[in-house]
Tab-separated table of N, CA, C and O and ligand atoms in Angstrom:
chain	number	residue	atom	x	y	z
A	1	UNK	N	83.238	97.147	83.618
A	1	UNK	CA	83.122	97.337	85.071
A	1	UNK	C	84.421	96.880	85.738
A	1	UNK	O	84.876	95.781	85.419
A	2	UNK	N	85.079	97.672	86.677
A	2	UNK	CA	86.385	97.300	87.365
A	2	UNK	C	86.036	97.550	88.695
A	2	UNK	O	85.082	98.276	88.974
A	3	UNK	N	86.704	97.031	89.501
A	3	UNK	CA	86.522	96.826	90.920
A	3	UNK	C	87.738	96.853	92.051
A	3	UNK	O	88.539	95.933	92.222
A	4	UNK	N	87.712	97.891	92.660
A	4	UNK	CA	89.197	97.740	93.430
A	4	UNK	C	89.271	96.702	94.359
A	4	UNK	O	88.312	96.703	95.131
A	5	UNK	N	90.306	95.581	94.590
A	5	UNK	CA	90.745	94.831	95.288
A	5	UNK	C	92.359	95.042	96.016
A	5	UNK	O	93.333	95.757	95.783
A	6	UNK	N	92.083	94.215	96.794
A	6	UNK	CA	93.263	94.180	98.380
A	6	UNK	C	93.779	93.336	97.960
A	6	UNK	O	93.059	92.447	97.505
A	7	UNK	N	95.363	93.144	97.881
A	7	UNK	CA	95.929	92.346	97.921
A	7	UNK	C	96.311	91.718	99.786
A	7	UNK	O	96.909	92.469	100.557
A	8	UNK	N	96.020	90.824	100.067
A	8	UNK	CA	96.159	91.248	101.520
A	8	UNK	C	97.536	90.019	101.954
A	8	UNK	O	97.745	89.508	103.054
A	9	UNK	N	98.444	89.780	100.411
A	9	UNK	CA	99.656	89.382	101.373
A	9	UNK	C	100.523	89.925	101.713
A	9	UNK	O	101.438	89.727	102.513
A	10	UNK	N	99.985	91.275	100.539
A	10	UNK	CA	100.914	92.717	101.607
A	10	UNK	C	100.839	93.320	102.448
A	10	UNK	O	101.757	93.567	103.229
A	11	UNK	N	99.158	93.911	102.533
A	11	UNK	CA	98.820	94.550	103.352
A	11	UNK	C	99.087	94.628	104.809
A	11	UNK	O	98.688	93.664	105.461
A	12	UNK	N	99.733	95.664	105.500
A	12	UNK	CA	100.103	95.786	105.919
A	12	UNK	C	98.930	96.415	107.697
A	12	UNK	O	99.179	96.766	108.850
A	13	UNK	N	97.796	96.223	106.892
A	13	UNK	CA	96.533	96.966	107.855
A	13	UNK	C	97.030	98.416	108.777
A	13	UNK	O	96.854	98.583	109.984
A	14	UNK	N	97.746	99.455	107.726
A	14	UNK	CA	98.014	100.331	108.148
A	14	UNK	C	96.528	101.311	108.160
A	14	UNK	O	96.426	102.265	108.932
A	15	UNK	N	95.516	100.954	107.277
A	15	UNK	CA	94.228	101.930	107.701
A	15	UNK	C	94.600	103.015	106.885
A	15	UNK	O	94.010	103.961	107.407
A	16	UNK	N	95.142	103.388	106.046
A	16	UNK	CA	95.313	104.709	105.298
A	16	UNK	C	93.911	104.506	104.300
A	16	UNK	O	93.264	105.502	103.975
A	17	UNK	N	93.589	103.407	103.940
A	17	UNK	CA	92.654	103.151	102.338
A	17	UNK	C	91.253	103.747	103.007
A	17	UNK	O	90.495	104.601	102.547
A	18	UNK	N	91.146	102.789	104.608
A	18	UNK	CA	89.744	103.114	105.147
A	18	UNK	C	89.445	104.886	105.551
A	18	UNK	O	88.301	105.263	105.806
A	19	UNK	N	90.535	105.772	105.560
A	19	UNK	CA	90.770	107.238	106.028
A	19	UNK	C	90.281	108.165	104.773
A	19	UNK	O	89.502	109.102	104.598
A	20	UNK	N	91.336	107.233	103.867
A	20	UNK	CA	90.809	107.903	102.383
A	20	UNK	C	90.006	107.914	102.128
A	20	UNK	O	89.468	108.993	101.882
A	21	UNK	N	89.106	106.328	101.956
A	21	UNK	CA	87.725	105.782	101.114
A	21	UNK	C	87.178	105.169	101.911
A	21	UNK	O	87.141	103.969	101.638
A	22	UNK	N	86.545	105.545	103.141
A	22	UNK	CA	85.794	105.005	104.021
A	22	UNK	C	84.302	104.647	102.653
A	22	UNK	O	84.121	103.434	102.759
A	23	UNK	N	83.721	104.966	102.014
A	23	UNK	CA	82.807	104.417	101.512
A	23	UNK	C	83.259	103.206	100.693
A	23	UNK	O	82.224	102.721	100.235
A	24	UNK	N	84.363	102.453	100.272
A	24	UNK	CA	84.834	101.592	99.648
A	24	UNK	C	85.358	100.966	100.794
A	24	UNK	O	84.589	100.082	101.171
A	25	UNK	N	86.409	101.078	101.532
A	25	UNK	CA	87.338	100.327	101.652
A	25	UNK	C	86.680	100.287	103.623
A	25	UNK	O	86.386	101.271	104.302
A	26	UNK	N	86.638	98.823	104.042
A	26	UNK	CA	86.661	99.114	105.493
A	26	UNK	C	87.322	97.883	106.060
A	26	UNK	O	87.939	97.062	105.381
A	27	UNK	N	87.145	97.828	107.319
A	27	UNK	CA	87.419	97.001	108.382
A	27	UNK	C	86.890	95.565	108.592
A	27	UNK	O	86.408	95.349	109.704
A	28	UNK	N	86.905	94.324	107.505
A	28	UNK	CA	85.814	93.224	108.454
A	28	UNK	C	86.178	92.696	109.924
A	28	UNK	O	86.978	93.129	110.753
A	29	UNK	N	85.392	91.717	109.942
A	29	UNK	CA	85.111	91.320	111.230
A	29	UNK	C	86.624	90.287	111.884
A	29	UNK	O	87.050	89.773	112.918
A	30	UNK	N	86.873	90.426	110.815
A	30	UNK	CA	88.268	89.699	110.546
A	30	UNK	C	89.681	89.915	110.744
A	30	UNK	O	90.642	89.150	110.829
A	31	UNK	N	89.475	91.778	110.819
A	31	UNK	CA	90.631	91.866	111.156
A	31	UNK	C	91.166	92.779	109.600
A	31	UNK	O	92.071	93.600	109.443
A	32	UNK	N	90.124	92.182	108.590
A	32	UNK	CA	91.074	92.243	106.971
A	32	UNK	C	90.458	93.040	106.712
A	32	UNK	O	89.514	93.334	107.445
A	33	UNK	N	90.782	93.902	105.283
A	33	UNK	CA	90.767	95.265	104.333
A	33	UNK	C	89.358	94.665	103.554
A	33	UNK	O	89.432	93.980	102.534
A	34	UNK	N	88.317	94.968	104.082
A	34	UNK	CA	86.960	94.414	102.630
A	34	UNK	C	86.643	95.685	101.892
A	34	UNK	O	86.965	96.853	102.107
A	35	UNK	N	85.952	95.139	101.006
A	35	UNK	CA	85.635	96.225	99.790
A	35	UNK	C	84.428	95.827	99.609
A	35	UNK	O	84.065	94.651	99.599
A	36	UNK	N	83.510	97.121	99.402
A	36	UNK	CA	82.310	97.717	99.310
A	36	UNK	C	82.181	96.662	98.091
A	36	UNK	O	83.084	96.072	97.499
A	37	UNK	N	80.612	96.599	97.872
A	37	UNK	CA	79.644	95.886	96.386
A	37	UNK	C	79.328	97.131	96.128
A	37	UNK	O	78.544	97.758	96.841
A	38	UNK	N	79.852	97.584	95.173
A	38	UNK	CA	79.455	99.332	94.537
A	38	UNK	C	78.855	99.182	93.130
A	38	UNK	O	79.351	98.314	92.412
A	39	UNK	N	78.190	99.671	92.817
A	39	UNK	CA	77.827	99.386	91.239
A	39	UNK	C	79.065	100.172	90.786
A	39	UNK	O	80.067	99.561	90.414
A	40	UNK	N	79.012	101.827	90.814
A	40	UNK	CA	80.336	102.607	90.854
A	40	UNK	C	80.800	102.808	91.632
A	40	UNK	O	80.217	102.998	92.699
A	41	UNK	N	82.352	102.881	91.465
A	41	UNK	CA	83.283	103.129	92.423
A	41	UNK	C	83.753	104.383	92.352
A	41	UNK	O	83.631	104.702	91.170
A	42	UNK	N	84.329	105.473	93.090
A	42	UNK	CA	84.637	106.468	93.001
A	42	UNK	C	85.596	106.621	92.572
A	42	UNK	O	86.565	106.540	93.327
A	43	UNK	N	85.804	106.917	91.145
A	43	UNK	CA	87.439	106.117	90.706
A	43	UNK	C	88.293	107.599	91.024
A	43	UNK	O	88.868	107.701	89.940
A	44	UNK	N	88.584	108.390	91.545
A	44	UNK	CA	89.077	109.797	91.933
A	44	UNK	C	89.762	109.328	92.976
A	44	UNK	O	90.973	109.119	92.910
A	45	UNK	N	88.793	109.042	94.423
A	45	UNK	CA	88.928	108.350	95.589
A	45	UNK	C	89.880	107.269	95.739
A	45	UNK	O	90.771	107.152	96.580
A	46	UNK	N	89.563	106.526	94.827
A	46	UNK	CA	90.213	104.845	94.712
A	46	UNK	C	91.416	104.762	94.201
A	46	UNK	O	92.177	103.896	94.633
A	47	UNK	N	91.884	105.769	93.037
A	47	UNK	CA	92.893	106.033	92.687
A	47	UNK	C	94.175	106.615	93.766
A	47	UNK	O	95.326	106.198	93.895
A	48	UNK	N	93.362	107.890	94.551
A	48	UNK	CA	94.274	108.154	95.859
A	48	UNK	C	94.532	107.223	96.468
A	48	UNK	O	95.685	107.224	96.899
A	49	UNK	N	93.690	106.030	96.811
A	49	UNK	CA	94.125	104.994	97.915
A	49	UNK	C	95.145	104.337	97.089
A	49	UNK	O	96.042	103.917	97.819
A	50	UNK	N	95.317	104.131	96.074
A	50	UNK	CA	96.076	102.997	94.736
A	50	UNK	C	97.254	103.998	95.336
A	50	UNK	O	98.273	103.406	95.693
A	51	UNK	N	97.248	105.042	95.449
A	51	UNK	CA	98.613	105.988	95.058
A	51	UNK	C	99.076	106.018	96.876
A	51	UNK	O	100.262	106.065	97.203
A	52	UNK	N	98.471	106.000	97.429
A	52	UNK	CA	98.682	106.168	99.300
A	52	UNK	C	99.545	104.993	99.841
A	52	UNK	O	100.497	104.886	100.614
A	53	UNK	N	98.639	104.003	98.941
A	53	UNK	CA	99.216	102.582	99.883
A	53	UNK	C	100.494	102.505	99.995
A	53	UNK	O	101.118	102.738	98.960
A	54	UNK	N	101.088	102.251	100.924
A	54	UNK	CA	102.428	101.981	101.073
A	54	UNK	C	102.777	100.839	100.294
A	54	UNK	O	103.511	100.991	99.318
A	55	UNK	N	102.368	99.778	100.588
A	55	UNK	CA	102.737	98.661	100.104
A	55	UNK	C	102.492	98.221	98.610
A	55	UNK	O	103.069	97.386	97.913
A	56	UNK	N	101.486	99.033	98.370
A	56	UNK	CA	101.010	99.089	96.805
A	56	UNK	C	99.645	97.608	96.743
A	56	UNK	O	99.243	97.035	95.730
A	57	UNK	N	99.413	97.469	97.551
A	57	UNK	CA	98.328	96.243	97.411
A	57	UNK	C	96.827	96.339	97.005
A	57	UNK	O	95.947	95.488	96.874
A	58	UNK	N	96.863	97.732	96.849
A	58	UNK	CA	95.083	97.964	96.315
A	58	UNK	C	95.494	97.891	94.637
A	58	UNK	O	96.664	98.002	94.270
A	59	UNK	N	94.351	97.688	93.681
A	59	UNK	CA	94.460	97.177	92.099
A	59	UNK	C	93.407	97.046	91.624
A	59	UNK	O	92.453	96.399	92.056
A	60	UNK	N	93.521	97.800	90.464
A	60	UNK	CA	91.751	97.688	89.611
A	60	UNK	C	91.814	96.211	88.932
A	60	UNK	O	92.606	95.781	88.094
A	61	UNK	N	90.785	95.618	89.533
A	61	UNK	CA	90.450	94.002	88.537
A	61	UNK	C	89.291	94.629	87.419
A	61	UNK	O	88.399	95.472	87.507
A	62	UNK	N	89.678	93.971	86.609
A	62	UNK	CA	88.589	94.207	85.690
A	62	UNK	C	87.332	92.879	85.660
A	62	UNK	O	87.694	91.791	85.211
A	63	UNK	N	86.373	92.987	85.986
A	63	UNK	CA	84.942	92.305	85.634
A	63	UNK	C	84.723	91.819	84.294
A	63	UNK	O	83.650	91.297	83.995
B	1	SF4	S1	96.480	101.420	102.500
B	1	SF4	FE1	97.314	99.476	101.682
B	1	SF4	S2	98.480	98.598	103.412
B	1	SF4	FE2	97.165	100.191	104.245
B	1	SF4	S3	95.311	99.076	104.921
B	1	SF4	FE3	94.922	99.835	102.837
B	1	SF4	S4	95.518	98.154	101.477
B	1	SF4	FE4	96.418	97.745	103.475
Protein backbone atom coordinates (compact mmCIF):
# COMPACT_ATOMS: atom_id res chain seq x y z
CA UNK A 1 0.00 0.00 0.00
CA UNK A 2 1.53 3.55 -0.97
CA UNK A 3 0.12 6.78 -0.26
CA UNK A 4 0.73 10.15 -1.87
CA UNK A 5 2.15 12.81 0.41
CA UNK A 6 2.93 16.77 0.36
CA UNK A 7 5.96 17.82 1.02
CA UNK A 8 4.83 21.19 2.27
CA UNK A 9 8.38 22.91 2.69
CA UNK A 10 8.05 23.36 -0.84
CA UNK A 11 4.87 23.71 -1.60
CA UNK A 12 4.22 26.43 -2.98
CA UNK A 13 0.01 26.32 -2.57
CA UNK A 14 -0.18 26.92 -6.20
CA UNK A 15 -3.58 24.57 -6.32
CA UNK A 16 -2.60 22.69 -9.50
CA UNK A 17 -2.74 19.01 -7.35
CA UNK A 18 -6.39 20.09 -5.98
CA UNK A 19 -7.50 20.92 -10.09
CA UNK A 20 -5.98 17.68 -11.05
CA UNK A 21 -7.06 15.33 -8.06
CA UNK A 22 -9.70 17.04 -6.36
CA UNK A 23 -10.68 13.50 -4.93
CA UNK A 24 -7.13 13.12 -3.24
CA UNK A 25 -5.62 16.19 -2.82
CA UNK A 26 -7.54 19.36 -1.10
CA UNK A 27 -7.53 22.46 0.83
CA UNK A 28 -7.46 22.16 4.92
CA UNK A 29 -8.64 24.45 7.19
CA UNK A 30 -5.20 25.52 7.46
CA UNK A 31 -4.40 26.94 4.63
CA UNK A 32 -2.19 23.45 3.74
CA UNK A 33 -2.29 20.68 0.82
CA UNK A 34 -4.21 17.48 2.87
CA UNK A 35 -4.58 14.18 1.43
CA UNK A 36 -7.56 12.03 1.24
CA UNK A 37 -7.63 8.41 3.66
CA UNK A 38 -8.17 6.34 0.38
CA UNK A 39 -7.92 2.68 0.63
CA UNK A 40 -6.92 3.19 -3.31
CA UNK A 41 -5.50 5.90 -4.74
CA UNK A 42 -5.92 6.70 -8.28
CA UNK A 43 -2.46 6.06 -9.20
CA UNK A 44 -3.09 7.52 -13.10
CA UNK A 45 -4.42 10.80 -11.38
CA UNK A 46 -1.68 11.01 -8.70
CA UNK A 47 0.98 10.38 -10.97
CA UNK A 48 -0.20 13.59 -13.16
CA UNK A 49 -0.14 15.64 -10.00
CA UNK A 50 3.67 13.99 -9.17
CA UNK A 51 4.44 15.16 -12.84
CA UNK A 52 2.41 18.89 -12.65
CA UNK A 53 3.88 20.02 -9.48
CA UNK A 54 6.10 22.65 -10.01
CA UNK A 55 8.03 22.29 -7.15
CA UNK A 56 8.06 18.54 -7.20
CA UNK A 57 6.68 18.10 -3.52
CA UNK A 58 3.98 15.43 -4.00
CA UNK A 59 5.77 11.53 -3.43
CA UNK A 60 4.61 8.02 -3.12
CA UNK A 61 5.43 6.85 0.67
CA UNK A 62 5.23 3.45 0.92
CA UNK A 63 3.04 1.88 4.02
S1 LIG B 1 0.88 21.14 -7.15
FE1 LIG B 1 2.65 21.02 -5.74
S2 LIG B 1 3.08 23.18 -5.21
FE2 LIG B 1 1.05 23.12 -6.11
S3 LIG B 1 -0.34 22.95 -4.33
FE3 LIG B 1 0.06 20.86 -5.08
S4 LIG B 1 1.80 20.13 -3.87
FE4 LIG B 1 1.72 22.35 -3.65
Amino acid sequence: MRRPVVDMAVCTLCMGCIELCPEVFSENDAGYIAVADLKVYPEKLVEEAIKYCPVDAISWEEE
